[in-house]
Short mmCIF file of C-alpha atoms and ligand atoms in Angstrom, two decimals:
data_model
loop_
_atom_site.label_atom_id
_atom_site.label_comp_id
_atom_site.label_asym_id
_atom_site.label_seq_id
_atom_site.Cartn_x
_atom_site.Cartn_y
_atom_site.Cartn_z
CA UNK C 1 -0.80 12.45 11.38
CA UNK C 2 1.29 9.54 11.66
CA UNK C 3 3.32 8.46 8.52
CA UNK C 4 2.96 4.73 7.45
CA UNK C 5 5.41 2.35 8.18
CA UNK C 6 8.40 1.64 5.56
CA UNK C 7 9.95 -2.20 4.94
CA UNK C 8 13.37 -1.90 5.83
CA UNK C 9 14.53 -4.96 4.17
CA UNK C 10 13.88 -6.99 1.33
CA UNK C 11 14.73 -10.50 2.78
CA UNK C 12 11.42 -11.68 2.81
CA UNK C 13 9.21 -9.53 0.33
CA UNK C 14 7.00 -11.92 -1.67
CA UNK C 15 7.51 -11.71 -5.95
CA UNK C 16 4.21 -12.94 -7.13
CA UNK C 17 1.63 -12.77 -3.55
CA UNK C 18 0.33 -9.62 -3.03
CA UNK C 19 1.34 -7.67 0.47
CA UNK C 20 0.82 -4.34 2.26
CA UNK C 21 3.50 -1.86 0.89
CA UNK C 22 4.30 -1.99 4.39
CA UNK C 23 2.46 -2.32 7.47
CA UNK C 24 -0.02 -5.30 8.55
CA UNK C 25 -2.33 -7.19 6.88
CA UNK C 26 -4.37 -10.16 7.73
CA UNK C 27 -8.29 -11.42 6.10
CA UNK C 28 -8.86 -10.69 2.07
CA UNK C 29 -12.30 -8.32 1.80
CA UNK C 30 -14.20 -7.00 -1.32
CA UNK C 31 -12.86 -9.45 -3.71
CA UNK C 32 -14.69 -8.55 -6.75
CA UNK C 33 -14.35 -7.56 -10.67
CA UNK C 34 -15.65 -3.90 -11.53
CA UNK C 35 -15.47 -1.55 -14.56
CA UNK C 36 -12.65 -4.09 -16.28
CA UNK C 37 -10.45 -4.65 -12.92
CA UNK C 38 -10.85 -7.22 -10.37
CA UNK C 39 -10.66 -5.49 -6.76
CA UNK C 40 -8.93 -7.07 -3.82
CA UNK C 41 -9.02 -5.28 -0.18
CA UNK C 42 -7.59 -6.28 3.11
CA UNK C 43 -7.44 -5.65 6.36
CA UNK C 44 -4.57 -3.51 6.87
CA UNK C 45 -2.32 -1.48 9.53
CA UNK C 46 -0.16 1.70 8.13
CA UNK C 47 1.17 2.52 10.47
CA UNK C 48 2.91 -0.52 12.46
CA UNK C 49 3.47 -4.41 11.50
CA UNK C 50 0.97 -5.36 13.83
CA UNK C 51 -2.92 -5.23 14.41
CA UNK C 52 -4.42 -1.91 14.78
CA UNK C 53 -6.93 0.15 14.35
CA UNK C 54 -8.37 -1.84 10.96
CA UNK C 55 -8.07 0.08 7.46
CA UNK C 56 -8.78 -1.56 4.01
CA UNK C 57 -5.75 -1.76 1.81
CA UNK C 58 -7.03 -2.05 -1.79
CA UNK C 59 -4.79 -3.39 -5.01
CA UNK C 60 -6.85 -3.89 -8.50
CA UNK C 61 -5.46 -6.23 -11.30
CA UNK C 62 -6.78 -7.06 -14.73
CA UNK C 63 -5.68 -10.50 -14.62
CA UNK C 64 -5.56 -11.66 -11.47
CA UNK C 65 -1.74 -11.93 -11.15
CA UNK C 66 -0.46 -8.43 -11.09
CA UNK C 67 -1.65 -6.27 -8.44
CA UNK C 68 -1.14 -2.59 -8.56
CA UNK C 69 -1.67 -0.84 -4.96
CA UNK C 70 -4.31 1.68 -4.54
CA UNK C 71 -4.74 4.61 -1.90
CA UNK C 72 -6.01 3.22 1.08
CA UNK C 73 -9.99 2.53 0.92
CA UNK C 74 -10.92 2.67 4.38
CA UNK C 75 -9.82 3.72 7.34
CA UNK C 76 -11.87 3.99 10.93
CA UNK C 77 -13.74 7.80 11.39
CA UNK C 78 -14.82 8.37 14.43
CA UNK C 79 -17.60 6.57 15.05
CA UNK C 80 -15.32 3.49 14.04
CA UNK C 81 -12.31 2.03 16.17
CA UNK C 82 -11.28 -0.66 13.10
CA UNK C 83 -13.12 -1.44 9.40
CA UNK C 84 -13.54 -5.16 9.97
CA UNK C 85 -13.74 -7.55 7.02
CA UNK C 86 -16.24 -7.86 4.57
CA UNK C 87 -17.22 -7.92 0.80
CA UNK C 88 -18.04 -5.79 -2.36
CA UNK C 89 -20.66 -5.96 -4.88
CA UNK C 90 -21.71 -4.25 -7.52
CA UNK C 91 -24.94 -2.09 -8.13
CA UNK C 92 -26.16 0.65 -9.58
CA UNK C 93 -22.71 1.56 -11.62
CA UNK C 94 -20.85 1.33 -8.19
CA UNK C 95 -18.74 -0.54 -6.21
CA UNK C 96 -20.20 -1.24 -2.76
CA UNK C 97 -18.30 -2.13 0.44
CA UNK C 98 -20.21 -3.72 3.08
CA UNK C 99 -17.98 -3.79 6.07
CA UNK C 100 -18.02 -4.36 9.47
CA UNK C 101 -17.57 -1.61 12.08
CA UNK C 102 -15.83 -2.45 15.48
CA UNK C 103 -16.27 0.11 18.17
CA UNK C 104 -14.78 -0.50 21.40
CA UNK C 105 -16.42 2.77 23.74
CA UNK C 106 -13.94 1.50 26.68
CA UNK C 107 -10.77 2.47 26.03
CA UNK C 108 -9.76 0.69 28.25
CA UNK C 109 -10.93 -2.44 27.61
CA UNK C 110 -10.62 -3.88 23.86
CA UNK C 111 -12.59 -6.63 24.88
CA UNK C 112 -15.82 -4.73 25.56
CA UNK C 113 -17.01 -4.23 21.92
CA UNK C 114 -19.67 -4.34 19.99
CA UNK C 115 -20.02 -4.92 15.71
CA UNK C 116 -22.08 -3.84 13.44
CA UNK C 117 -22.40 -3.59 9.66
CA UNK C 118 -21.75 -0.87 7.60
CA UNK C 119 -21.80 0.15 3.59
CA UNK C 120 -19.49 2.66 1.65
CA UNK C 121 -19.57 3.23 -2.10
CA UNK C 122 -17.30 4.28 -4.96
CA UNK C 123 -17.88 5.02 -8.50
CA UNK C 124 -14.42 5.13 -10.07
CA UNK C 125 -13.54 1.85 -7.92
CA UNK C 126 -10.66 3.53 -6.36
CA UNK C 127 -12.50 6.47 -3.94
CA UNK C 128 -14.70 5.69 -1.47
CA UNK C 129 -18.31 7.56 0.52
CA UNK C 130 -19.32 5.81 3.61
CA UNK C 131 -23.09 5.83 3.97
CA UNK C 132 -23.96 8.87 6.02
CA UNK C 133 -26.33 7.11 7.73
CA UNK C 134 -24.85 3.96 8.90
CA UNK C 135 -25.07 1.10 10.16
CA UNK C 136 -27.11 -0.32 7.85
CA UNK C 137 -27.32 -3.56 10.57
CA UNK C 138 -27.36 -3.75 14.19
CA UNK C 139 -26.81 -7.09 16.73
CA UNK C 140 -29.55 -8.79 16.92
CA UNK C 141 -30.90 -9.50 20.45
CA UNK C 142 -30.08 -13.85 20.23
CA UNK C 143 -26.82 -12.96 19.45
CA UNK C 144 -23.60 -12.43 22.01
CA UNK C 145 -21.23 -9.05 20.42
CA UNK C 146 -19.48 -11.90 17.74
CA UNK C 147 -21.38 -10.24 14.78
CA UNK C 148 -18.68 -9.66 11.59
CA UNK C 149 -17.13 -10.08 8.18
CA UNK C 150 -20.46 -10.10 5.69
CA UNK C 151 -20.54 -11.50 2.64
CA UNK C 152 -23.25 -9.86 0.12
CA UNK C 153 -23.92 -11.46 -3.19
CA UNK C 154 -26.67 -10.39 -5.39
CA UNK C 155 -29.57 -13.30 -6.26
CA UNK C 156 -32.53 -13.26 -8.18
CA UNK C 157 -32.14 -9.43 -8.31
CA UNK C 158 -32.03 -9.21 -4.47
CA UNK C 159 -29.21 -8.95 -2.06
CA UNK C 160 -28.14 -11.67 0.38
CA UNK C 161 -25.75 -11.24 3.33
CA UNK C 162 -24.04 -14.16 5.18
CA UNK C 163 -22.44 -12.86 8.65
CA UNK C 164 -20.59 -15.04 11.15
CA UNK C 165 -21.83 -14.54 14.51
CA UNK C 166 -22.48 -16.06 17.99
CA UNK C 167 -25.53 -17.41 19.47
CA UNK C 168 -26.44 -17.06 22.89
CA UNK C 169 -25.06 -20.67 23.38
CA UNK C 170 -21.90 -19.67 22.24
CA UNK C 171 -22.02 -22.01 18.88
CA UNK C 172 -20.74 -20.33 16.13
CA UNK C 173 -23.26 -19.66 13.68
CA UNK C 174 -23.90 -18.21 10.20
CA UNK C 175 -26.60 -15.76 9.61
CA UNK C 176 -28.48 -14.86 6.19
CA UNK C 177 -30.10 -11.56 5.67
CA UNK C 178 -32.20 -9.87 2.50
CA UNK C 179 -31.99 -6.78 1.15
CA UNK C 180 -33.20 -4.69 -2.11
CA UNK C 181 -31.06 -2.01 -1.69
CA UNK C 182 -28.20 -2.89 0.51
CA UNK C 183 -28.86 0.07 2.55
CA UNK C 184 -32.04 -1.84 4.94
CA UNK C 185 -31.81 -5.56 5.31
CA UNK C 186 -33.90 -8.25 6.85
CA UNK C 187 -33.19 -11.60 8.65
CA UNK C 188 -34.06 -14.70 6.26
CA UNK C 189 -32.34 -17.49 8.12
CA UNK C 190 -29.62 -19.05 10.70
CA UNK C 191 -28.71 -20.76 8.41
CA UNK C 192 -26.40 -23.58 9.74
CA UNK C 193 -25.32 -23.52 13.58
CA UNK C 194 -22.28 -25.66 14.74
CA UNK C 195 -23.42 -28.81 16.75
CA UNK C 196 -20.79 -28.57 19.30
CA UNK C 197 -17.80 -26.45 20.08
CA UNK C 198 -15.11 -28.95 19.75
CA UNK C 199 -15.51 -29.95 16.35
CA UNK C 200 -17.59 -27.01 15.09
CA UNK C 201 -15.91 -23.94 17.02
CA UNK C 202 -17.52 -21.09 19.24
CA UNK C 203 -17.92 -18.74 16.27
CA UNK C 204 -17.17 -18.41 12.39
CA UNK C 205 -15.43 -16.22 11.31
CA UNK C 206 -15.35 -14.75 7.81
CA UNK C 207 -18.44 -17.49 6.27
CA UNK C 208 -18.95 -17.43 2.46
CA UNK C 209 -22.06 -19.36 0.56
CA UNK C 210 -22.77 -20.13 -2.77
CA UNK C 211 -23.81 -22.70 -5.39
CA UNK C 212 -20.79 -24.56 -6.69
CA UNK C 213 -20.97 -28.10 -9.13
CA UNK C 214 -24.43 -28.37 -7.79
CA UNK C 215 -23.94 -28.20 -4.36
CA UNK C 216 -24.12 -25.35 -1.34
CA UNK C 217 -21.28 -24.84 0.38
CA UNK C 218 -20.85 -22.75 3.57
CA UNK C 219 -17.09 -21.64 3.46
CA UNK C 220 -16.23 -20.25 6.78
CA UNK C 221 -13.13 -19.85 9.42
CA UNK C 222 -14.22 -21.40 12.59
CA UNK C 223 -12.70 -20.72 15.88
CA UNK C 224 -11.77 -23.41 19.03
CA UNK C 225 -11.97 -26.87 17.34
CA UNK C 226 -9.72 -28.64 19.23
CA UNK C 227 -7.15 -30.78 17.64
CA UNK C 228 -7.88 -34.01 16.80
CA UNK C 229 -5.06 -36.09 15.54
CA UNK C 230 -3.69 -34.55 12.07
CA UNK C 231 -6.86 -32.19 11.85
CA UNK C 232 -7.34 -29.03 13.43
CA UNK C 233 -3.79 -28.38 14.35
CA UNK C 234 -3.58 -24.76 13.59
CA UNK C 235 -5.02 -22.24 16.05
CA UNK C 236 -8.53 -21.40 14.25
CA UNK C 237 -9.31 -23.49 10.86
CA UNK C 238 -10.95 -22.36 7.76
CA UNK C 239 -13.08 -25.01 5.91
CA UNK C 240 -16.61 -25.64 4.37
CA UNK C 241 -20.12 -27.10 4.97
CA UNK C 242 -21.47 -28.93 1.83
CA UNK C 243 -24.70 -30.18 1.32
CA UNK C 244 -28.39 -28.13 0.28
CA UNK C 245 -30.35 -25.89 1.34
CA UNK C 246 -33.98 -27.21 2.53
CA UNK C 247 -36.39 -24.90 0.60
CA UNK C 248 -38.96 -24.92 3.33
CA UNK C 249 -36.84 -24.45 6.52
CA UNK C 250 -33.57 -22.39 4.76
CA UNK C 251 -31.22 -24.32 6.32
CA UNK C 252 -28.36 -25.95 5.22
CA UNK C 253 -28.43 -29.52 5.32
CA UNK C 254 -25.04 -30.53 5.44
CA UNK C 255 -22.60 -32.93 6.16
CA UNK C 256 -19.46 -32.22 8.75
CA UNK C 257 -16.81 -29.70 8.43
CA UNK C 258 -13.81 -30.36 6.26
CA UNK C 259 -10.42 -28.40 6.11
CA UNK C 260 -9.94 -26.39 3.48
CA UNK C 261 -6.45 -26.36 3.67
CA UNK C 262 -3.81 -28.23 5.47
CA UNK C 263 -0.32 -25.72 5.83
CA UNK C 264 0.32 -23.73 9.02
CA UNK C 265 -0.37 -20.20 6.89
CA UNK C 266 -3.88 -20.33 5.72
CA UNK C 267 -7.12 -18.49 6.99
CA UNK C 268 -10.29 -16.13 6.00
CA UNK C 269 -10.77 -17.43 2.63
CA UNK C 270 -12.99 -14.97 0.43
CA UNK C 271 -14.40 -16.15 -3.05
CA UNK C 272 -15.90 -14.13 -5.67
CA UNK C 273 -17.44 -15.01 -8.96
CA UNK C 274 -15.18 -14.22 -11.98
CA UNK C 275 -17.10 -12.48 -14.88
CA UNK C 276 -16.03 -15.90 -16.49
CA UNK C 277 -18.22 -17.83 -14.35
CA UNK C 278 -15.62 -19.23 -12.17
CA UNK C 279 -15.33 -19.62 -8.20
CA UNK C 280 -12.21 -18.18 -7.38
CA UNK C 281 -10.80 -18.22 -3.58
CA UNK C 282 -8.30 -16.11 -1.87
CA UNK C 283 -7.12 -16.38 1.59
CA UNK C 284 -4.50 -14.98 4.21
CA UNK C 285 -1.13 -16.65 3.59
CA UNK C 286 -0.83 -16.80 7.97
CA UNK C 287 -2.58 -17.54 10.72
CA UNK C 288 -3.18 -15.86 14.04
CA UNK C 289 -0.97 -18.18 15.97
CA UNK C 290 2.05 -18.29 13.13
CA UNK C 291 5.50 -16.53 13.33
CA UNK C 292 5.77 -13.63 10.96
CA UNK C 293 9.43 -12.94 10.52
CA UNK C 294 9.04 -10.02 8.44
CA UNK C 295 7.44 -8.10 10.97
CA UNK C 296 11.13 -6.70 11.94
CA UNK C 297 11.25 -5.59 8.39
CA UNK C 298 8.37 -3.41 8.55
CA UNK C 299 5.58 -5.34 6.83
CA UNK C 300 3.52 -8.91 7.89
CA UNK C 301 1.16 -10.77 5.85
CA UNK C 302 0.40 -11.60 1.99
CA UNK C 303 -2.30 -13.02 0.26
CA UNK C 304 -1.95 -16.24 -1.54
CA UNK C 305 -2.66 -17.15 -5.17
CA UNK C 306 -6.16 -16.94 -6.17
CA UNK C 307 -7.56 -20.63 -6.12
CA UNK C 308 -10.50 -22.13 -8.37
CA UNK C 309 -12.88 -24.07 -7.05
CA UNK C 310 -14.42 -27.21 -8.06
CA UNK C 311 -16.16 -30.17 -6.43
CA UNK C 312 -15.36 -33.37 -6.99
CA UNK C 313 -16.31 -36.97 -5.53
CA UNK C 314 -17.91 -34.84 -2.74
CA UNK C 315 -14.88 -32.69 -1.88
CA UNK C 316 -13.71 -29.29 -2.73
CA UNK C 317 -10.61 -29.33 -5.06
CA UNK C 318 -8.62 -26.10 -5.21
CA UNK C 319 -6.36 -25.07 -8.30
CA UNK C 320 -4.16 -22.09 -9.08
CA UNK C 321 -5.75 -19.88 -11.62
CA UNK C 322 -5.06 -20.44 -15.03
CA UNK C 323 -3.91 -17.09 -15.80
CA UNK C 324 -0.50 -18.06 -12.95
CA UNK C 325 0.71 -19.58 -15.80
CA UNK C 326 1.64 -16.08 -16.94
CA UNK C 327 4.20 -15.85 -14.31
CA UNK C 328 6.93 -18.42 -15.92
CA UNK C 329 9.76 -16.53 -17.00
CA UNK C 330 11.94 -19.18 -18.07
CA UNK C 331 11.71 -22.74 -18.29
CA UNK C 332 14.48 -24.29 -15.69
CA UNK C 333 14.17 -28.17 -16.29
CA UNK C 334 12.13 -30.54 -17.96
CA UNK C 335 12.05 -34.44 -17.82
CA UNK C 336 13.03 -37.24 -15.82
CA UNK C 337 14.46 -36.59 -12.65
CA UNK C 338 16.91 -38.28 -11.23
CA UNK C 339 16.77 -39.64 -8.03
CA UNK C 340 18.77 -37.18 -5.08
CA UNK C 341 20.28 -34.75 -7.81
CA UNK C 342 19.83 -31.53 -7.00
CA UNK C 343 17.93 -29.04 -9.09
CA UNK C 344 18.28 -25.36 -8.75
CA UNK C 345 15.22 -23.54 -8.74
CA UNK C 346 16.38 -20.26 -7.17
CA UNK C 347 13.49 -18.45 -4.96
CA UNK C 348 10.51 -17.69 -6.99
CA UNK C 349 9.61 -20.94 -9.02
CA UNK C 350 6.91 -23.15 -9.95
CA UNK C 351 7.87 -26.78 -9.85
CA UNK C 352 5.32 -29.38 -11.08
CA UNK C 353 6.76 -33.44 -10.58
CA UNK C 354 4.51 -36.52 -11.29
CA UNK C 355 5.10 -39.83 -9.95
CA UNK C 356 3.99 -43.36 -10.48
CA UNK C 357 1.64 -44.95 -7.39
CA UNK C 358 2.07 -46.51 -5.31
CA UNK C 359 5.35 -44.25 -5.08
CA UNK C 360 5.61 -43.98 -1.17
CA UNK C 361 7.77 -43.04 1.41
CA UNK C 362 10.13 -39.88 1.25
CA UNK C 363 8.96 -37.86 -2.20
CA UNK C 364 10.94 -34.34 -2.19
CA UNK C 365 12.91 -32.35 -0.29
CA UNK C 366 13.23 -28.43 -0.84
CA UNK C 367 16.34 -26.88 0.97
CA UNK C 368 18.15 -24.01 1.28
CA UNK C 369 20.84 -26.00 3.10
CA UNK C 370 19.63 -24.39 6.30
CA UNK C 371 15.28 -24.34 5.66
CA UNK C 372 13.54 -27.06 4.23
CA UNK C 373 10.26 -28.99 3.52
CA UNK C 374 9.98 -32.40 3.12
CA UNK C 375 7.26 -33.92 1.54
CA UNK C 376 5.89 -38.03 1.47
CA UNK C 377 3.20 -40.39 1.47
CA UNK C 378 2.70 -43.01 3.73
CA UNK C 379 2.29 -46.16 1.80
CA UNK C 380 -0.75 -48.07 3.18
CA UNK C 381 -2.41 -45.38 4.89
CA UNK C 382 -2.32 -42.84 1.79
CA UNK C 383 -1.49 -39.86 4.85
CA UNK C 384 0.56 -37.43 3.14
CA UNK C 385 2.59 -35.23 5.23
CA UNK C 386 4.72 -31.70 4.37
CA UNK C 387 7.28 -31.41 6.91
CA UNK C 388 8.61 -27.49 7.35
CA UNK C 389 11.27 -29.01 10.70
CA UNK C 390 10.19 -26.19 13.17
CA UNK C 391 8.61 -27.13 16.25
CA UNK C 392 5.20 -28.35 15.53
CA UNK C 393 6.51 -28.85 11.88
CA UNK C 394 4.48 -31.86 10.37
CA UNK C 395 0.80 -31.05 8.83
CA UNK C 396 -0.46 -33.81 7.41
CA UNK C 397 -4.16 -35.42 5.78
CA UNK C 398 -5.45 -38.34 3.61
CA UNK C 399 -5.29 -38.37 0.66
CA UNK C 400 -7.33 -40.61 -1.95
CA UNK C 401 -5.80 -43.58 -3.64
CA UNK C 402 -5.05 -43.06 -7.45
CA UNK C 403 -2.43 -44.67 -9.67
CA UNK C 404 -0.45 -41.28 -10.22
CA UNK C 405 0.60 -38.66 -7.61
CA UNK C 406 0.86 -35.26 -9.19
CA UNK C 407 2.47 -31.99 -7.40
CA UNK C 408 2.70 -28.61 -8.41
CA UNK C 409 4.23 -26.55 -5.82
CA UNK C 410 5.06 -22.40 -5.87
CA UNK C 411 8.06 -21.01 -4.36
CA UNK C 412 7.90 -17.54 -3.00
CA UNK C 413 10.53 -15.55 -1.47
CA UNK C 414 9.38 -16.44 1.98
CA UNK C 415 6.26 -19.04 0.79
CA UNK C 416 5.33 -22.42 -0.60
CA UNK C 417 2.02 -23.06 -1.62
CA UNK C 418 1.36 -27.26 -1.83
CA UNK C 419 -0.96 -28.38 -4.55
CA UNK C 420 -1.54 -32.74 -4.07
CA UNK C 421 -3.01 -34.44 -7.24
CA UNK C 422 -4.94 -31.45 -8.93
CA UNK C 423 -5.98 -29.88 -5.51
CA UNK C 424 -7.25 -32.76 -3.77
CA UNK C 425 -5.08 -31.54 -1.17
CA UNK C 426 -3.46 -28.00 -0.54
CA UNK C 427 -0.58 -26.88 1.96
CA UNK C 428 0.33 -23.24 2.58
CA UNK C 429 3.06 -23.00 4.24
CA UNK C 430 5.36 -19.54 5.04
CA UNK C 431 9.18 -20.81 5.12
CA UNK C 432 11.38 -18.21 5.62
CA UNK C 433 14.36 -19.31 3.06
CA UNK C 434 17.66 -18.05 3.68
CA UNK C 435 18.84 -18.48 0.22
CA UNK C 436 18.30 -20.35 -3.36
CA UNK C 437 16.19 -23.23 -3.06
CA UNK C 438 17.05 -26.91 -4.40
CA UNK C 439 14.87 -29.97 -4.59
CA UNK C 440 16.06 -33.59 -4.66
CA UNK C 441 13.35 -35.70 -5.63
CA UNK C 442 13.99 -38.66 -2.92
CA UNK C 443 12.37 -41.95 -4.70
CA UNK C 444 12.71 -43.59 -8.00
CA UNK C 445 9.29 -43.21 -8.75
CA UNK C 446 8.96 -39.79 -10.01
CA UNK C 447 8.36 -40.08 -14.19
CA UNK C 448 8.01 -36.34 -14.87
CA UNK C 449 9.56 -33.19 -13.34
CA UNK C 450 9.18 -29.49 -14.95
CA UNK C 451 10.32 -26.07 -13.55
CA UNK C 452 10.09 -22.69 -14.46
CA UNK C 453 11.28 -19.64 -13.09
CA UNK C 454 8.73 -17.10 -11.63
CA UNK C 455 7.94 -13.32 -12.71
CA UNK C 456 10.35 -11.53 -9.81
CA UNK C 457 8.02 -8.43 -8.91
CA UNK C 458 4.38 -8.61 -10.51
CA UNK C 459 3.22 -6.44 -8.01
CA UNK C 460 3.55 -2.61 -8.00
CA UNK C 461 3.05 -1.32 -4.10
C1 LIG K 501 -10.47 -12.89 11.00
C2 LIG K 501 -10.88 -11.62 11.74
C3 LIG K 501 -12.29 -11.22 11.34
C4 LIG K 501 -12.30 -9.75 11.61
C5 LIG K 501 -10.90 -9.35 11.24
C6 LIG K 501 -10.34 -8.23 12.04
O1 LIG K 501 -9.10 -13.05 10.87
O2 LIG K 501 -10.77 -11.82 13.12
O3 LIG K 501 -13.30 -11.94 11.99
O4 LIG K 501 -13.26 -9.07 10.88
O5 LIG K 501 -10.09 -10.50 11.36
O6 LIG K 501 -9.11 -7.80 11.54
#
């Protein structure tokens, strides 16, 4: 048996965002809360930093901010050449994984696969049976071999799956099927179908549904929207459907997609509903087409901070759980900043600055002296850009007008997550910094700045 891969350096390794204790990782699965400890799984590689055969990693936390690593849950039998993504839920005093399995019968050919979908169960949360006699759900005849990543939640004491797939047309396409037991389900629904490849995508990729503020919302990763101006820049997008489902016909009426997110590193959200009540999000701090420098050091990929979810004036706003607040260490500044003085905030911080509109132009720069990101606001078209200066640096989208702009950005060793006026907007963003991070707040207009240093290692791998 192979032995798992070991991180050889340091350099990178993320304080506060969960990662693979070495080896790759890409989608979050089985996001969940079960027997006192919210689960988190992911698809994982052991044995290189690369994309392999797919296992599920599997960390549990009771707070949502430090993650302790578990055995590995999964791993592909047989029968199985990769445990795709997927979900957990909870029945019967266990925790159920419905995953999907990817077989690939010509070796010689990766691309000639098929999917299917597949259940495992554990009842101390941390060991886990596959079903002897899956799958549990085969591709349906309409559908090309694009059939993956389900997403069960449990309604009106019934199950519900929603699976991305591919119709015949080659629309990506989001399935819903019923079940009592999770172990035989039944098709209720397509129930929302993109309208064209180019601004919809050719298939979805891990879709999520629920009732949130009110609405239904279709989260899902599409793949090949093209670029259009500042949207879509990123190789495959994740972002939502809103709107309601029509009782009669089950299907989503809904307006157009909207980005989720709007850094380079962000993909395959998963939510899950917090025993609290609360819609909490969690998605891959990369994307497929985004450099992962730590892959020389043994490990690639990391989770970012789980997000809650609210809807407001017809958009989904996304803010850090409350409970990150338990990650300040020590308070590093507090008050006016001045304008181009340099504050130290070292490499894990939280940095929160609030300025007066219409403040415009250049906001804040973070730099190492050799990385940086540089954030502003256009002043009459209210297009806010983060700037990481790498080829194909500049991600950028509208934001609303409002008489203050508020930021709250976290620093990671290799990371920066973006937070624009209570979540309106979000950036994720992997920067690679080289050393201790400064920012310089570039305009007069800033009233309020606070820091705080960041818990070094809340994770145990
Ligand atoms: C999304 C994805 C999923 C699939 C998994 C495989 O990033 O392509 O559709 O289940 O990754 O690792």
């Amino acid at each position: 048996m192979a032995e798992p891969i070991k991180v050889t350096s340091q350099r990178y390794r993320l304080g506060y965002h969960l990662m693979t204790p070495g080896g790759w990782m890409n989608d979050p699965n089985g996001f969940s809360f079960f027997k006192g400890w919210y689960h988190i799984f992911y698809q994982y590689y052991p044995y290189k930093a690369e994309w392999g055969p797919m296992h599920w990693g599997h960390a549990r936390s009771r707070d949502l901010i430090h993650w302790e690593t578990l055995p590995t849950a999964l791993a592909p039998d047989s029968e199985e050449n990769g445990c795709f993504s997927g979900s957990a839920v909870v029945y019967d005093d266990k925790l159920w994984l419905i995953y999907t399995g990817h077989h690939t019968p010509n070796a010689r050919d990766p691309e000639d696969f098929y999917q299917d979908q597949r259940v495992a169960w554990s009842e101390d949360g941390i060991h886990f049976t596959k079903y002897g006699a899956n799958p549990v759900l085969q591709t349906p005849q309409d559908n090309t071999k694009h059939f993956r990543d389900p997403k069960v939640w449990q309604q009106d004491g019934k199950f519900y799956m929603v699976l991305g797939s591919q119709g015949l047309d080659h629309l990506g396409r989001a399935l819903v099927y019923s079940s009592d037991n999770l172990l035989s389900w039944q098709l209720v629904t397509e129930l929302s179908k993109a309208k064209d490849k180019e601004s919809e995508g050719y298939m979805w990729e891990c879709p999520d549904f629920f009732h949130l503020d009110g609405q239904d919302i279709l989260l899902m990763s599409p793949q090949g929207l093209e670029a259009q101006g500042d949207l879509y820049r990123n190789l495959n997008q994740t972002g939502y459907l809103m709107g309601h489902v029509n009782p009669e016909t089950k299907k989503l009426e809904r307006g157009g997609f909207v980005e989720i997110d709007h850094g380079h590193d962000f993909y395959a959200t998963q939510t899950m509903l917090a025993p609290d009540g609360r819609r909490v999000m969690i998605a891959w701090m990369n994307a497929w087409d985004s450099p992962m420098y730590e892959v020389e050091d043994g490990w690639a990929g990391a989770l970012t901070l789980p997000r809650e979810l609210h809807v407001k004036s017809g958009r989904l706003y996304q803010q850090p759980v409350a409970e990150v607040s338990m990650l300040r260490e020590q308070e590093l500044f507090h008050g006016a900043p001045a304008q181009d003085k340099a504050y130290a905030l070292g490499r894990k911080a939280e940095l929160q600055l609030t300025f007066k509109r219409p403040a415009a132009g250049q906001l804040l720069l973070l730099t190492d002296g050799e990385k940086t990101l540089q954030l502003s606001l256009e002043p009459d078209t209210h297009r806010f850009v983060v700037n990481r200066n790498t080829e194909d640096g500049e991600r950028a989208a509208q934001l609303s007008a409002s008489d203050e702009l508020k930021l709250q950005i976290f620093l990671d060793k290799s990371s920066a997550e973006i937070f624009v006026n209570d979540g309106e907007l979000t950036f994720t963003e992997r920067v690679y910094w080289q050393g201790d991070v400064q920012a310089k707040v570039l305009t007069d207009a800033a009233n309020q700045a606070q820091a705080w240093r960041l818990e070094a290692e809340a994770n145990q791998y």
